[in-house]
Short mmCIF file of C-alpha atoms in Angstrom, two decimals:
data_model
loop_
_atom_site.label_atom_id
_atom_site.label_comp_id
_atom_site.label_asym_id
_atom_site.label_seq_id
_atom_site.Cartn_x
_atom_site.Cartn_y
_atom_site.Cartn_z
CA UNK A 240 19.28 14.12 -5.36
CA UNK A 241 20.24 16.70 -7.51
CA UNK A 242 18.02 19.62 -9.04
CA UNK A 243 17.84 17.78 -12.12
CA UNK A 244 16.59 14.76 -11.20
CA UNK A 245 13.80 16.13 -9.20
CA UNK A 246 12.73 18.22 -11.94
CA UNK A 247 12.68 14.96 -14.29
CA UNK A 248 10.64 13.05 -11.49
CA UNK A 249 7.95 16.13 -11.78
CA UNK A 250 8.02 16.01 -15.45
CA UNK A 251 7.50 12.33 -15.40
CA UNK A 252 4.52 12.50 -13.00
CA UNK A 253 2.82 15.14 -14.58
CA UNK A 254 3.44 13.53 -17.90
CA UNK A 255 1.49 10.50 -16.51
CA UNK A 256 -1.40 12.58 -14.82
CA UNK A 257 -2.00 13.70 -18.66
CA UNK A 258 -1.32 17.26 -17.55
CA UNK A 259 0.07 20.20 -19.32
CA UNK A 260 3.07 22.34 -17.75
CA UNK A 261 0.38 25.12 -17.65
CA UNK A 262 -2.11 22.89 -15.77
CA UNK A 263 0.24 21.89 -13.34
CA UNK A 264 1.25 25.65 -12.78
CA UNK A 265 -2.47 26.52 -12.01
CA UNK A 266 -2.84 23.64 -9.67
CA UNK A 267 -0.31 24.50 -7.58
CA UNK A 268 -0.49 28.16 -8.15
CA UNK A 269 3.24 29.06 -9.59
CA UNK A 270 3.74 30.42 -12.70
CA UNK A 271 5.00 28.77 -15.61
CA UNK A 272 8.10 30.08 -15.82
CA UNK A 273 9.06 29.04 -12.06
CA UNK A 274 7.51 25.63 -12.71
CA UNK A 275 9.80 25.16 -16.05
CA UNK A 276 12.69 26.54 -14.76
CA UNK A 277 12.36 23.65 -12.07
CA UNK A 278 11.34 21.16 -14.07
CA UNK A 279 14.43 21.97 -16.79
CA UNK A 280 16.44 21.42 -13.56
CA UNK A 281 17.41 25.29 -13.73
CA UNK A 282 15.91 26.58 -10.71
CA UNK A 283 16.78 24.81 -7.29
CA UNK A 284 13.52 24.77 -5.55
CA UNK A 285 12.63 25.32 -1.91
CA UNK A 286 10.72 23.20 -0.27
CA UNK A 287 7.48 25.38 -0.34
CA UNK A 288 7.06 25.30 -3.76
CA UNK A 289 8.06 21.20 -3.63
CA UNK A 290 5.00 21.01 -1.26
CA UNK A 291 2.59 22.19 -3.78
CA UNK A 292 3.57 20.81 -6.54
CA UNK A 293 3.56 17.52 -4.72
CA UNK A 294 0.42 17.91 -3.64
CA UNK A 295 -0.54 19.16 -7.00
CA UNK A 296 0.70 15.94 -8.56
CA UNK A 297 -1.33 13.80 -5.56
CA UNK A 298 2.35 12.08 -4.28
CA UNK A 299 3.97 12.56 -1.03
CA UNK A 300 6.79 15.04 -0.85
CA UNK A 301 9.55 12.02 -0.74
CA UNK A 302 8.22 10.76 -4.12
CA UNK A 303 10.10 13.84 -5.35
CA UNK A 304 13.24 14.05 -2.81
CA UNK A 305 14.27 10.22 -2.77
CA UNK A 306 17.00 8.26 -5.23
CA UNK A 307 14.38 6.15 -6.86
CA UNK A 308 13.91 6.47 -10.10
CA UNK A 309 11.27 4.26 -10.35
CA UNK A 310 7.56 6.26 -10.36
CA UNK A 311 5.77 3.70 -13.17
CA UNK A 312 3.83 1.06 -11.81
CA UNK A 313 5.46 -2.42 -10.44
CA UNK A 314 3.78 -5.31 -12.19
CA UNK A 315 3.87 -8.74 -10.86
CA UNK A 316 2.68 -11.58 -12.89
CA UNK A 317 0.88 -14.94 -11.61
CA UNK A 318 3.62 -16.84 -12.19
CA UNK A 319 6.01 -14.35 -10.23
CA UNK A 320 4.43 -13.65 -7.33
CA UNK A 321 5.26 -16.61 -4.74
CA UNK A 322 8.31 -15.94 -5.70
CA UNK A 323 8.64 -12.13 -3.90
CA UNK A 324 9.28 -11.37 -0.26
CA UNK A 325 7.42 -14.26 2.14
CA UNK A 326 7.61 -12.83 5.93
CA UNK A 327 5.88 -15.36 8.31
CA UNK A 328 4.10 -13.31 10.23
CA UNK A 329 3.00 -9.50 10.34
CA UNK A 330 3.36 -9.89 14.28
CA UNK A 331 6.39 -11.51 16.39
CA UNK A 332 3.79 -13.71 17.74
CA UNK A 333 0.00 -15.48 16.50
CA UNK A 334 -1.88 -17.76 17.53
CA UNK A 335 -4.20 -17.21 14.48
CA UNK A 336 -2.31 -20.13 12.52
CA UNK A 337 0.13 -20.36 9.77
CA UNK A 338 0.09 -16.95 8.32
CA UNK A 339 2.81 -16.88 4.96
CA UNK A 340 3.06 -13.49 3.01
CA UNK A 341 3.92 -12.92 0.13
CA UNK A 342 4.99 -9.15 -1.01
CA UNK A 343 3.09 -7.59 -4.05
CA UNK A 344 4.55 -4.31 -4.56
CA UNK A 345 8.40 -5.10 -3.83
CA UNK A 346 10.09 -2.41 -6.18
CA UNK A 347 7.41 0.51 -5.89
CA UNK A 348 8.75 3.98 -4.11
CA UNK A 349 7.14 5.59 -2.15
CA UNK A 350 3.99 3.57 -1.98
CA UNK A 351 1.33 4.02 0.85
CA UNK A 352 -0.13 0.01 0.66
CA UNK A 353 1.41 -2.91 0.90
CA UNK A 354 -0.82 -5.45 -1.07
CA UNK A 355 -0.09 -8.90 0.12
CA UNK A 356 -0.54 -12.69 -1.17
CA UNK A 357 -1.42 -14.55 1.78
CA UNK A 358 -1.97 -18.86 2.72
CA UNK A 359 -3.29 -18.93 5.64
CA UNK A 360 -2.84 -22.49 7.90
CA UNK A 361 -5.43 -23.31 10.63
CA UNK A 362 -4.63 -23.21 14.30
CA UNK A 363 -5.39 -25.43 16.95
CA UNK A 364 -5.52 -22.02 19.30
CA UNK A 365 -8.89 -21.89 21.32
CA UNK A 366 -7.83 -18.45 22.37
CA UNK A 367 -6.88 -15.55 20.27
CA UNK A 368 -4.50 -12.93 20.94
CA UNK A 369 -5.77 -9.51 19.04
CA UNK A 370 -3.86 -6.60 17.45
CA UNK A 371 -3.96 -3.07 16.90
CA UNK A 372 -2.20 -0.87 14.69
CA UNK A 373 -2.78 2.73 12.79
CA UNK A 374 -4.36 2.56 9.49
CA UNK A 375 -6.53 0.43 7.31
CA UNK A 376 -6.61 -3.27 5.97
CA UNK A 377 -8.95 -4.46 2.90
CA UNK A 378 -8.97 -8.22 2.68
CA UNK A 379 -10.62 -10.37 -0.34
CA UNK A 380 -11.33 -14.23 0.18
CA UNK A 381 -9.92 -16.21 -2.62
CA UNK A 382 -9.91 -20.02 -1.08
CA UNK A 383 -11.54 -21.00 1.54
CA UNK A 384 -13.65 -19.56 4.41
CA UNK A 385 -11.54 -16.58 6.55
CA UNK A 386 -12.74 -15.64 9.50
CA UNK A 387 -12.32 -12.24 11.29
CA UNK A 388 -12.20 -11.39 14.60
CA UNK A 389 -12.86 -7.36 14.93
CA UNK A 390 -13.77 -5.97 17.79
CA UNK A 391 -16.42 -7.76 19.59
CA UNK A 392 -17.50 -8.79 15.87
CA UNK A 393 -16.89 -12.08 13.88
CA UNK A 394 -16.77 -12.11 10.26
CA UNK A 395 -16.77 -15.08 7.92
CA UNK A 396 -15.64 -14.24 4.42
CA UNK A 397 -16.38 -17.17 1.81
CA UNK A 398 -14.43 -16.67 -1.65
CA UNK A 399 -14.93 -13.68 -3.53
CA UNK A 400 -16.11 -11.78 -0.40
CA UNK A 401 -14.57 -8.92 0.94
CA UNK A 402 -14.04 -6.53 4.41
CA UNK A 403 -12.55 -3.36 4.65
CA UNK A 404 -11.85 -2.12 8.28
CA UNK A 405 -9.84 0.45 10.48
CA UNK A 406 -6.61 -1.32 11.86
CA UNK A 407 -6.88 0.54 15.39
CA UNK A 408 -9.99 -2.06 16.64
CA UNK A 409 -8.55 -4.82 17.58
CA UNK A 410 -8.72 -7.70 15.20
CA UNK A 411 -7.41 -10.69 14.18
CA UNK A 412 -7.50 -13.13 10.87
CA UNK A 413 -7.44 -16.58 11.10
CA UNK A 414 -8.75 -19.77 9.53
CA UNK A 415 -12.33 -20.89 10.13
CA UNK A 416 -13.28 -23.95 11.25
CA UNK A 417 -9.78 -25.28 10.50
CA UNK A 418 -10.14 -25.08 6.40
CA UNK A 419 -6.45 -23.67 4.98
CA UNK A 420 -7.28 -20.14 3.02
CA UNK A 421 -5.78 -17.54 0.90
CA UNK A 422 -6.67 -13.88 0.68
CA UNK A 423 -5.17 -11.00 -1.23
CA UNK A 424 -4.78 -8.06 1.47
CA UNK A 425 -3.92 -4.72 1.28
CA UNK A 426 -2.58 -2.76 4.47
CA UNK A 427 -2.32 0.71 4.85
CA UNK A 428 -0.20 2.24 7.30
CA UNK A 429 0.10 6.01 7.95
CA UNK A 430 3.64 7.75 7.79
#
């Protein structure tokens, strides 16, 4: 990427944060001049001033390194979303039932969550295999009763409930008592 376009991505974030050059100088204590000069593509920045201004601007480093030009928001309307990405399965194998996602942030860089759309079929399974991963999942019922194995813990979510838990426990989700569900989930996953 070249000096420019880095500069225009830190424009274009601070711009949306609502902050002055001056304010983003102070937060990431360079002077103005430096931070201009950058910004105006003039000055080809190291990377320890690129830490603290990324920091200063609350986006990972790559935000500002990467060819994407897209930093705005990515917007998926009702009618569009069963139409993005649809992965079977998180997992190369579950026994938790029919699990069909659907993508709700295809488009965004750099993002830290992957919100999902997600049907979920029962199983006939009367054993349940359990995963573990880094990171954290938030989960809110929209149809039907989902039921969540964490830990040693079960927990039945009836629409418009919600759990947020820490993806290293073992856990699984799954349908309960063989009622079809859907769920909007979000799934964060640590670099």
């Amino acid at each position: 990427m070249s000096d420019a376009g880095i500069g225009h991505k830190i424009t274009e974030l601070r711009e949306a944060l609502l902050l002055s050059p001056e304010q983003l100088a102070e937060r990431c204590g360079t002077d103005l001049e430096t931070l201009a000069g950058i910004e105006a593509g003039d000055i080809v920045p190291s990377l320890a001033p690129l830490v603290k201004i990324s920091r200063a601007l609350g986006v990972r480093l790559g935000t500002l390194l990467d060819d994407d030009e897209n930093l705005g928001p990515v917007l998926v309307r009702s009618s569009d979303y069963l139409q993005t990405t649809r992965l079977k399965a998180l997992e190369t194998h579950s026994d938790a039932g029919g699990l069909v996602f659907n993508a709700l942030a295809e488009g965004k860089a750099a993002r830290h969550m992957e919100p999902f759309y997600i049907t979920l079929e029962p199983s006939d399974a009367t054993e349940h295999a359990l995963s573990a991963h880094e990171g954290e999942e938030w989960l809110f019922a929209l149809e039907g009763p989902i039921e969540i194995e964490y830990g040693r813990d079960i927990f039945v979510l009836e629409p418009g409930d919600s759990i947020y838990y820490d993806s290293i426990v073992p856990h699984q989700v799954r349908a309960h008592k063989g009622a079809p569900a859907k769920f909007v989930a979000c799934v964060y996953t640590p670099l």
